[in-house]
Short mmCIF file of C-alpha atoms and ligand atoms in Angstrom, two decimals:
data_model
loop_
_atom_site.label_atom_id
_atom_site.label_comp_id
_atom_site.label_asym_id
_atom_site.label_seq_id
_atom_site.Cartn_x
_atom_site.Cartn_y
_atom_site.Cartn_z
CA UNK A 112 -11.16 -1.45 -27.21
CA UNK A 113 -10.57 -5.13 -26.50
CA UNK A 114 -7.44 -7.14 -25.77
CA UNK A 115 -7.21 -10.91 -25.95
CA UNK A 116 -4.49 -12.61 -23.91
CA UNK A 117 -3.97 -15.99 -25.59
CA UNK A 118 -2.24 -19.10 -24.32
CA UNK A 119 -1.76 -17.93 -20.73
CA UNK A 120 -1.16 -19.69 -17.44
CA UNK A 121 -3.95 -17.87 -15.60
CA UNK A 122 -3.02 -17.75 -11.91
CA UNK A 123 -5.86 -16.74 -9.64
CA UNK A 124 -4.76 -15.64 -6.19
CA UNK A 125 -8.07 -15.50 -4.35
CA UNK A 126 -8.29 -18.44 -3.93
CA UNK A 127 -5.20 -19.81 -5.64
CA UNK A 128 -6.07 -21.65 -8.82
CA UNK A 129 -3.93 -22.27 -11.88
CA UNK A 130 -5.59 -22.85 -15.25
CA UNK A 131 -4.42 -22.65 -18.85
CA UNK A 132 -6.47 -20.54 -21.22
CA UNK A 133 -7.25 -17.12 -22.60
CA UNK A 134 -8.49 -13.87 -21.09
CA UNK A 135 -10.50 -11.22 -22.92
CA UNK A 136 -10.45 -7.60 -21.76
CA UNK A 137 -13.28 -5.39 -23.00
CA UNK A 138 -13.29 -1.75 -21.94
CA UNK A 139 -12.34 -1.49 -18.28
CA UNK A 140 -13.34 -5.02 -17.33
CA UNK A 141 -12.41 -8.62 -17.86
CA UNK A 142 -15.10 -9.96 -20.20
CA UNK A 143 -14.31 -13.68 -20.51
CA UNK A 144 -11.78 -16.27 -19.49
CA UNK A 145 -11.27 -19.87 -20.57
CA UNK A 146 -10.53 -21.53 -23.88
CA UNK A 147 -11.82 -18.72 -26.09
CA UNK A 148 -10.64 -20.04 -29.47
CA UNK A 149 -10.40 -17.60 -32.36
CA UNK A 150 -12.63 -14.76 -31.17
CA UNK A 151 -12.18 -11.26 -32.53
CA UNK A 152 -10.32 -8.66 -30.49
CA UNK A 153 -8.72 -5.30 -31.18
CA UNK A 154 -5.38 -6.64 -30.00
CA UNK A 155 -4.13 -10.18 -29.44
CA UNK A 156 -1.16 -10.96 -27.19
CA UNK A 157 0.25 -14.49 -27.24
CA UNK A 158 1.45 -15.11 -23.68
CA UNK A 159 3.43 -18.20 -24.71
CA UNK A 160 2.14 -20.20 -21.76
CA UNK A 161 3.57 -17.74 -19.21
CA UNK A 162 1.97 -16.70 -15.93
CA UNK A 163 -0.76 -14.05 -15.94
CA UNK A 164 -1.76 -12.58 -12.58
CA UNK A 165 -4.23 -10.03 -11.27
CA UNK A 166 -2.64 -6.63 -10.55
CA UNK A 167 -1.16 -6.46 -7.05
CA UNK A 168 -2.24 -4.01 -4.34
CA UNK A 169 0.26 -2.37 -1.99
CA UNK A 170 -1.48 -2.53 1.40
CA UNK A 171 0.46 0.34 3.02
CA UNK A 172 2.95 2.66 1.40
CA UNK A 173 4.37 6.19 1.52
CA UNK A 174 4.86 7.53 -1.97
CA UNK A 175 6.45 10.67 -0.49
CA UNK A 176 9.59 8.65 0.21
CA UNK A 177 10.21 7.93 -3.51
CA UNK A 178 12.77 10.74 -3.82
CA UNK A 179 14.63 9.63 -0.66
CA UNK A 180 16.58 6.87 -2.41
CA UNK A 181 20.27 7.66 -1.82
CA UNK A 182 19.47 10.69 0.32
CA UNK A 183 22.46 11.77 2.47
CA UNK A 184 22.26 10.35 6.00
CA UNK A 185 21.78 12.73 8.93
CA UNK A 186 24.97 14.17 10.45
CA UNK A 187 24.28 12.33 13.68
CA UNK A 188 23.09 8.76 12.95
CA UNK A 189 19.76 7.90 14.59
CA UNK A 190 19.85 5.14 17.19
CA UNK A 191 16.13 4.84 18.00
CA UNK A 192 12.94 4.73 15.94
CA UNK A 193 11.96 8.18 17.21
CA UNK A 194 15.33 9.54 16.09
CA UNK A 195 14.82 7.92 12.66
CA UNK A 196 11.57 9.87 12.38
CA UNK A 197 13.03 13.11 13.74
CA UNK A 198 16.27 13.07 11.75
CA UNK A 199 15.10 11.56 8.47
CA UNK A 200 11.38 11.34 7.70
CA UNK A 201 10.14 14.41 9.57
CA UNK A 202 12.86 16.43 7.88
CA UNK A 203 11.95 15.05 4.46
CA UNK A 204 8.18 15.46 4.77
CA UNK A 205 8.44 19.10 5.85
CA UNK A 206 10.77 19.83 2.89
CA UNK A 207 8.26 18.53 0.33
CA UNK A 208 6.56 21.12 -1.85
CA UNK A 209 3.93 20.80 -4.57
CA UNK A 210 6.48 19.87 -7.22
CA UNK A 211 8.13 17.10 -5.19
CA UNK A 212 4.84 15.70 -3.82
CA UNK A 213 3.57 15.12 -7.35
CA UNK A 214 6.93 13.95 -8.66
CA UNK A 215 7.32 11.46 -5.78
CA UNK A 216 3.93 9.98 -6.64
CA UNK A 217 4.80 9.76 -10.32
CA UNK A 218 8.20 8.16 -9.70
CA UNK A 219 6.59 5.73 -7.23
CA UNK A 220 3.85 4.92 -9.73
CA UNK A 221 6.43 4.10 -12.41
CA UNK A 222 8.22 1.80 -9.97
CA UNK A 223 4.89 0.18 -9.08
CA UNK A 224 3.84 -0.38 -12.69
CA UNK A 225 7.16 -2.06 -13.47
CA UNK A 226 6.53 -4.45 -10.55
CA UNK A 227 2.93 -5.33 -11.42
CA UNK A 228 1.56 -3.22 -8.55
CA UNK A 229 -1.58 -1.55 -9.89
CA UNK A 230 -3.23 -0.06 -6.77
CA UNK A 231 -1.48 1.77 -3.91
CA UNK A 232 -2.94 2.30 -0.46
CA UNK A 233 -0.92 5.37 0.46
CA UNK A 234 -0.35 7.33 3.66
CA UNK A 235 0.88 10.84 2.87
CA UNK A 236 2.57 13.65 4.82
CA UNK A 237 3.80 17.03 3.51
CA UNK A 238 3.28 19.50 6.39
CA UNK A 239 4.43 22.51 4.34
CA UNK A 240 1.95 21.69 1.57
CA UNK A 241 -1.25 20.12 2.94
CA UNK A 242 -4.34 21.49 1.11
CA UNK A 243 -4.49 19.86 -2.31
CA UNK A 244 -1.61 17.47 -1.63
CA UNK A 245 -3.77 14.39 -2.22
CA UNK A 246 -4.79 15.78 -5.62
CA UNK A 247 -1.09 16.00 -6.53
CA UNK A 248 -0.60 12.35 -5.58
CA UNK A 249 -3.66 11.46 -7.60
CA UNK A 250 -2.17 13.37 -10.56
CA UNK A 251 1.10 11.46 -10.22
CA UNK A 252 -0.64 8.09 -10.15
CA UNK A 253 -3.08 9.03 -12.92
CA UNK A 254 -0.27 10.14 -15.21
CA UNK A 255 1.00 6.55 -15.17
CA UNK A 256 -2.50 5.02 -15.06
CA UNK A 257 -2.65 3.44 -11.60
CA UNK A 258 -5.32 3.40 -8.89
CA UNK A 259 -4.94 4.76 -5.37
CA UNK A 260 -6.53 4.79 -1.93
CA UNK A 261 -5.08 7.96 -0.41
CA UNK A 262 -5.10 9.73 2.94
CA UNK A 263 -3.34 12.63 4.62
CA UNK A 264 -1.45 11.91 7.83
CA UNK A 265 -3.24 14.04 10.45
CA UNK A 266 -0.94 14.88 13.38
CA UNK A 267 -0.46 17.44 16.15
CA UNK A 268 3.24 17.80 15.32
CA UNK A 269 2.51 21.12 13.60
CA UNK A 270 -0.03 22.66 15.97
CA UNK A 271 -3.76 23.24 15.64
CA UNK A 272 -3.45 24.74 12.15
CA UNK A 273 -1.63 21.65 10.85
CA UNK A 274 -4.17 19.35 12.46
CA UNK A 275 -7.12 21.24 10.97
CA UNK A 276 -5.58 21.26 7.51
CA UNK A 277 -4.88 17.52 7.74
CA UNK A 278 -8.45 16.72 8.77
CA UNK A 279 -9.83 18.97 6.07
CA UNK A 280 -7.64 17.49 3.35
CA UNK A 281 -8.96 14.02 4.18
CA UNK A 282 -12.55 15.24 4.12
CA UNK A 283 -12.09 17.11 0.87
CA UNK A 284 -10.46 14.20 -0.93
CA UNK A 285 -12.93 11.56 0.29
CA UNK A 286 -15.86 13.74 -0.78
CA UNK A 287 -14.25 14.46 -4.15
CA UNK A 288 -13.66 10.77 -4.86
CA UNK A 289 -17.27 9.96 -3.96
CA UNK A 290 -18.39 12.34 -6.72
CA UNK A 291 -16.28 10.55 -9.30
CA UNK A 292 -17.55 7.30 -10.69
CA UNK A 293 -14.37 6.05 -12.35
CA UNK A 294 -13.36 3.68 -9.48
CA UNK A 295 -9.75 4.87 -9.76
CA UNK A 296 -9.38 6.73 -6.45
CA UNK A 297 -10.79 6.62 -2.95
CA UNK A 298 -9.85 8.16 0.36
CA UNK A 299 -9.42 7.09 3.95
CA UNK A 300 -9.06 9.32 7.02
CA UNK A 301 -5.32 9.46 7.66
CA UNK A 302 -3.72 9.70 11.09
CA UNK A 303 -0.07 9.48 12.05
CA UNK A 304 0.13 7.53 15.32
CA UNK A 305 -1.17 7.78 18.87
CA UNK A 306 2.05 9.36 20.12
CA UNK A 307 1.62 12.47 17.94
CA UNK A 308 -2.17 12.78 18.35
CA UNK A 309 -3.97 14.61 21.13
CA UNK A 310 -7.26 13.34 22.51
CA UNK A 311 -9.20 16.07 20.73
CA UNK A 312 -7.61 15.09 17.42
CA UNK A 313 -8.36 11.39 17.84
CA UNK A 314 -11.93 12.37 18.64
CA UNK A 315 -12.20 14.47 15.50
CA UNK A 316 -10.67 11.74 13.35
CA UNK A 317 -13.28 9.26 14.57
CA UNK A 318 -16.12 11.75 14.10
CA UNK A 319 -14.93 12.50 10.56
CA UNK A 320 -14.66 8.82 9.63
CA UNK A 321 -18.15 8.18 11.04
CA UNK A 322 -19.67 11.19 9.29
CA UNK A 323 -18.17 10.18 5.95
CA UNK A 324 -18.80 6.46 6.52
CA UNK A 325 -15.07 5.91 5.97
CA UNK A 326 -12.20 4.26 7.80
CA UNK A 327 -9.06 5.49 9.55
CA UNK A 328 -5.56 4.59 8.31
CA UNK A 329 -3.10 4.91 11.21
CA UNK A 330 0.27 3.60 12.43
CA UNK A 331 -0.04 1.49 15.58
CA UNK A 332 2.72 0.13 17.81
CA UNK A 333 5.37 0.34 15.10
CA UNK A 334 7.88 0.87 17.91
CA UNK A 335 7.62 0.40 21.66
CA UNK A 336 7.70 4.22 21.97
CA UNK A 337 4.00 4.32 20.95
CA UNK A 338 2.99 2.25 24.00
CA UNK A 339 5.43 4.02 26.35
CA UNK A 340 4.28 7.48 25.30
CA UNK A 341 0.63 6.48 25.74
CA UNK A 342 1.17 5.22 29.28
CA UNK A 343 3.27 8.25 30.19
CA UNK A 344 1.12 10.97 28.63
CA UNK A 345 -2.32 9.46 29.02
CA UNK A 346 -1.89 6.96 31.86
CA UNK A 347 -3.35 4.01 30.00
CA UNK A 348 -2.32 1.22 27.62
CA UNK A 349 -2.26 2.06 23.90
CA UNK A 350 -5.09 -0.33 23.03
CA UNK A 351 -7.29 1.22 25.73
CA UNK A 352 -6.69 4.67 24.29
CA UNK A 353 -7.38 3.52 20.74
CA UNK A 354 -10.52 1.68 21.86
CA UNK A 355 -11.73 4.75 23.80
CA UNK A 356 -11.68 6.76 20.58
CA UNK A 357 -13.21 4.02 18.45
CA UNK A 358 -10.03 3.29 16.49
CA UNK A 359 -10.33 -0.48 17.00
CA UNK A 360 -13.00 -1.43 14.49
CA UNK A 361 -13.25 -3.40 11.24
CA UNK A 362 -13.37 -0.31 9.03
CA UNK A 363 -9.90 0.86 10.07
CA UNK A 364 -6.44 -0.01 8.80
CA UNK A 365 -3.69 -0.29 11.43
CA UNK A 366 -0.16 -0.34 10.04
CA UNK A 367 2.64 -2.35 11.69
CA UNK A 368 1.11 -3.54 15.03
CA UNK A 369 4.44 -4.94 16.23
CA UNK A 370 4.65 -4.18 19.93
CA UNK A 371 1.52 -5.95 21.14
CA UNK A 372 1.33 -7.94 24.36
CA UNK A 373 -1.18 -10.77 24.71
CA UNK A 374 -3.89 -8.43 26.00
CA UNK A 375 -3.38 -6.10 23.04
CA UNK A 376 -3.45 -9.02 20.59
CA UNK A 377 -6.74 -10.15 22.11
CA UNK A 378 -8.16 -6.63 21.65
CA UNK A 379 -7.17 -6.75 17.97
CA UNK A 380 -8.58 -10.23 17.50
CA UNK A 381 -11.87 -9.20 19.14
CA UNK A 382 -12.27 -5.90 17.28
CA UNK A 383 -11.04 -7.14 13.85
CA UNK A 384 -9.47 -4.09 12.19
CA UNK A 385 -7.33 -4.63 9.10
CA UNK A 386 -3.58 -4.73 9.75
CA UNK A 387 -0.72 -3.89 7.39
CA UNK A 388 2.44 -5.98 7.70
CA UNK A 389 5.63 -4.33 6.37
CA UNK A 390 8.49 -6.74 7.05
CA UNK A 391 11.28 -5.00 5.10
CA UNK A 392 10.60 -1.61 6.66
CA UNK A 393 10.38 -3.18 10.10
CA UNK A 394 13.78 -4.81 9.62
CA UNK A 395 15.22 -1.57 8.22
CA UNK A 396 14.05 0.37 11.28
CA UNK A 397 14.98 -2.49 13.64
CA UNK A 398 11.58 -2.23 15.30
CA UNK A 399 10.87 -5.96 15.58
CA UNK A 400 8.41 -8.43 14.10
CA UNK A 401 4.61 -8.35 14.21
CA UNK A 402 3.17 -11.24 16.25
CA UNK A 403 1.40 -12.73 13.22
CA UNK A 404 1.24 -16.22 14.69
CA UNK A 405 -1.07 -14.95 17.44
CA UNK A 406 -3.26 -12.81 15.17
CA UNK A 407 -6.57 -14.43 14.21
CA UNK A 408 -5.85 -14.09 10.49
CA UNK A 409 -9.20 -15.63 9.55
CA UNK A 410 -11.07 -12.66 11.01
CA UNK A 411 -8.36 -9.99 11.09
CA UNK A 412 -7.27 -9.20 7.51
CA UNK A 413 -3.49 -8.82 7.36
CA UNK A 414 -2.36 -6.87 4.29
CA UNK A 415 1.14 -6.78 2.87
CA UNK A 416 2.70 -3.32 2.48
CA UNK A 417 6.08 -1.90 1.55
CA UNK A 418 5.86 1.13 3.88
CA UNK A 419 7.59 3.20 1.21
CA UNK A 420 10.52 0.87 0.49
CA UNK A 421 9.69 0.89 -3.21
CA UNK A 422 6.46 -0.61 -4.54
CA UNK A 423 7.65 -4.17 -5.28
CA UNK A 424 5.30 -6.67 -3.67
CA UNK A 425 7.21 -9.67 -5.03
CA UNK A 426 10.21 -8.48 -3.01
CA UNK A 427 8.03 -7.74 0.01
CA UNK A 428 6.43 -11.19 -0.21
CA UNK A 429 9.86 -12.81 -0.36
CA UNK A 430 10.90 -10.88 2.75
CA UNK A 431 7.64 -11.72 4.53
CA UNK A 432 8.24 -15.38 3.85
CA UNK A 433 11.93 -15.44 4.80
CA UNK A 434 11.37 -13.42 7.97
CA UNK A 435 8.57 -15.75 9.00
CA UNK A 436 10.98 -18.67 8.54
CA UNK A 437 13.69 -16.95 10.52
CA UNK A 438 12.44 -18.46 13.72
CA UNK A 439 9.61 -16.07 14.48
CA UNK A 440 6.26 -17.08 12.94
CA UNK A 441 5.25 -20.20 11.13
CA UNK A 442 3.48 -18.89 8.06
CA UNK A 443 2.66 -21.13 5.11
CA UNK A 444 3.42 -19.86 1.58
CA UNK A 445 -0.32 -19.44 0.95
CA UNK A 446 -0.53 -17.16 4.00
CA UNK A 447 1.71 -14.65 2.21
CA UNK A 448 -0.52 -14.78 -0.88
CA UNK A 449 -3.51 -14.24 1.41
CA UNK A 450 -1.88 -10.98 2.60
CA UNK A 451 -1.96 -9.78 -1.01
CA UNK A 452 -5.62 -10.80 -1.22
CA UNK A 453 -6.45 -8.87 1.95
CA UNK A 454 -5.14 -5.67 0.31
CA UNK A 455 -7.18 -6.41 -2.82
CA UNK A 456 -10.35 -6.89 -0.77
CA UNK A 457 -9.91 -3.52 0.95
CA UNK A 458 -9.27 -1.86 -2.42
CA UNK A 459 -12.38 -3.57 -3.81
CA UNK A 460 -14.52 -2.23 -0.97
CA UNK A 461 -13.16 1.30 -1.19
CA UNK A 462 -12.91 1.67 -4.97
CA UNK A 463 -16.23 -0.04 -5.63
CA UNK A 464 -14.99 -2.39 -8.32
CA UNK A 465 -13.65 -5.96 -8.02
CA UNK A 466 -9.84 -5.78 -7.70
CA UNK A 467 -7.41 -8.71 -7.58
CA UNK A 468 -9.56 -11.21 -9.47
CA UNK A 469 -9.25 -12.76 -12.92
CA UNK A 470 -13.01 -13.13 -13.27
CA UNK A 471 -15.54 -11.87 -15.80
CA UNK A 472 -16.75 -8.43 -14.63
CA UNK A 473 -13.69 -7.83 -12.43
CA UNK A 474 -11.60 -4.72 -13.11
CA UNK A 475 -9.14 -5.52 -15.90
CA UNK A 476 -6.04 -4.97 -13.75
CA UNK A 477 -3.88 -7.71 -15.22
CA UNK A 478 -0.16 -8.53 -15.10
CA UNK A 479 1.32 -10.48 -18.01
CA UNK A 480 4.69 -12.02 -17.17
CA UNK A 481 7.21 -14.01 -19.15
CA UNK A 482 7.62 -16.43 -16.25
CA UNK A 483 7.53 -19.85 -17.86
CA UNK A 484 8.18 -22.22 -14.97
CA UNK A 485 10.94 -24.79 -15.33
CA UNK A 486 9.14 -27.06 -12.87
CA UNK A 487 5.48 -28.13 -12.80
CA UNK A 488 3.21 -25.27 -11.66
CA UNK A 489 -0.19 -26.20 -10.28
CA UNK A 490 -2.87 -24.87 -7.96
CA UNK A 491 -1.21 -26.84 -5.16
CA UNK A 492 2.31 -25.43 -5.52
CA UNK A 493 1.72 -21.98 -7.07
CA UNK A 494 2.56 -20.16 -3.82
CA UNK A 495 5.98 -21.82 -3.95
CA UNK A 496 6.49 -20.50 -7.48
CA UNK A 497 5.43 -17.02 -6.37
CA UNK A 498 7.92 -17.00 -3.49
CA UNK A 499 10.87 -18.88 -5.01
CA UNK A 500 10.59 -18.59 -8.79
CA UNK A 501 8.87 -15.31 -9.60
CA UNK A 502 9.97 -11.74 -9.12
CA UNK A 503 9.17 -8.37 -10.64
CA UNK A 504 11.82 -8.93 -13.34
CA UNK A 505 9.31 -11.23 -15.07
CA UNK A 506 6.64 -8.49 -15.32
CA UNK A 507 6.24 -7.74 -19.04
CA UNK A 508 2.88 -6.04 -19.69
CA UNK A 509 0.53 -4.46 -17.15
CA UNK A 510 -3.07 -3.38 -17.70
CA UNK A 511 -5.12 -1.22 -15.32
CA UNK A 512 -8.82 -0.85 -16.04
CA UNK A 513 -8.17 -2.37 -19.46
CA UNK A 514 -5.54 0.22 -20.44
CA UNK A 515 -1.90 -0.78 -20.90
CA UNK A 516 0.35 1.03 -18.42
CA UNK A 517 3.42 -1.14 -19.15
CA UNK A 518 4.12 -2.68 -22.55
CA UNK A 519 7.20 -4.81 -23.18
CA UNK A 520 8.60 -3.37 -19.92
CA UNK A 521 8.19 0.21 -21.16
CA UNK A 522 6.02 2.73 -19.30
CA UNK A 523 3.21 3.72 -21.67
CA UNK A 524 2.42 7.17 -20.22
CA UNK A 525 3.85 9.39 -17.49
CA UNK A 526 7.51 8.43 -17.98
CA UNK A 527 9.81 11.01 -16.39
CA UNK A 528 12.96 12.73 -17.56
CA UNK A 529 15.59 11.31 -15.17
CA UNK A 530 17.78 14.41 -15.27
CA UNK A 531 14.86 16.65 -14.28
CA UNK A 532 13.81 14.32 -11.45
CA UNK A 533 17.38 14.12 -10.14
CA UNK A 534 17.54 17.90 -10.15
CA UNK A 535 14.29 18.10 -8.14
CA UNK A 536 15.60 15.47 -5.70
CA UNK A 537 18.86 17.37 -5.27
CA UNK A 538 16.96 20.57 -4.48
CA UNK A 539 14.73 18.66 -2.06
CA UNK A 540 17.74 17.21 -0.22
CA UNK A 541 19.26 20.68 0.04
CA UNK A 542 16.16 21.85 1.92
CA UNK A 543 16.51 19.13 4.60
ZN1 LIG B 168 3.98 3.60 7.37
#
């Protein structure tokens, strides 16, 4: 099967480069780009000069929150981050069962496909349904045709049995993905956050990641409570505790990293883990702003994630830009694009196929838009178009591994029956 995208404005993101031409997809890969003339292809799509992008990668998300849209608020409104967790998310995650884990992933995948997000780096929790939960998320993503880097959120919130099941689910899924050669799914070793992890658990997480030659995906300093709890319970700064258990290293992905003092920032800059920046979620939880201006973003990859507020990276990029302009960190527009590239590079490493590139031999994860700029669009100003002109409403067709997952804005496979999903969501909310 081959697809020829004709007459496109091909917009490379890594590095940014705008060129006019054609793109040929053969099988799961991009075969050729450039002025391809009248070559034969199974299908030809005339892009009408509109922007074509590589598929976007969500650098940190929680698909399990997909059925929380419109959920009734807790009787007593939370006033702190810890209360937000206790009264909302830790009530939701424990209410999830097999049906709603898979359905959340499928609903999230549909949202992602509509926004041109083709790979999701997910962090999952369903304490009442742990063994096999990552397979259900895989099923949900596969039904729509997307890729995923999944992990289970190991924590001590549910005792030794919960911890063991969490660790085992990570091991099982990573080993399973290694057997498969389709480059669609990979695993990381998931961990909640220092403040819900005992020393023994952190030790086991690190041992597991080392044994499997994998990385750890963990929340760090999302709220000041992480640092406070560490000093109170363990008598040392958060970064010292994380370093003691080998969490600060380039293989690991640290989400949020907001409450960092200068010493902590230096530890991050020296140890070079990947970070995930989630500006909309951070504003929603009123937890503050990550000190991006002080992060050595040349050596510390900073990924852009939605943290479960949908899967729309255009919207997240807009927020990242606006928040950075709101007096807190002087990012340039290209810095926001670079956050998307950082997610693509991690996905490339873990999935074992080039993601986020419009190059011959790269995975054919391609977003065809109907964004025809009204102003000149060049390599020099493309980031400005991405932030001020484009949005997910321009996403028209999406391919993942050469297969169409969105065609003329319609989901090709895995579409859900809204009435059935609403019924499942209603039952889920009743269990809260
Ligand atoms: Zn998160």
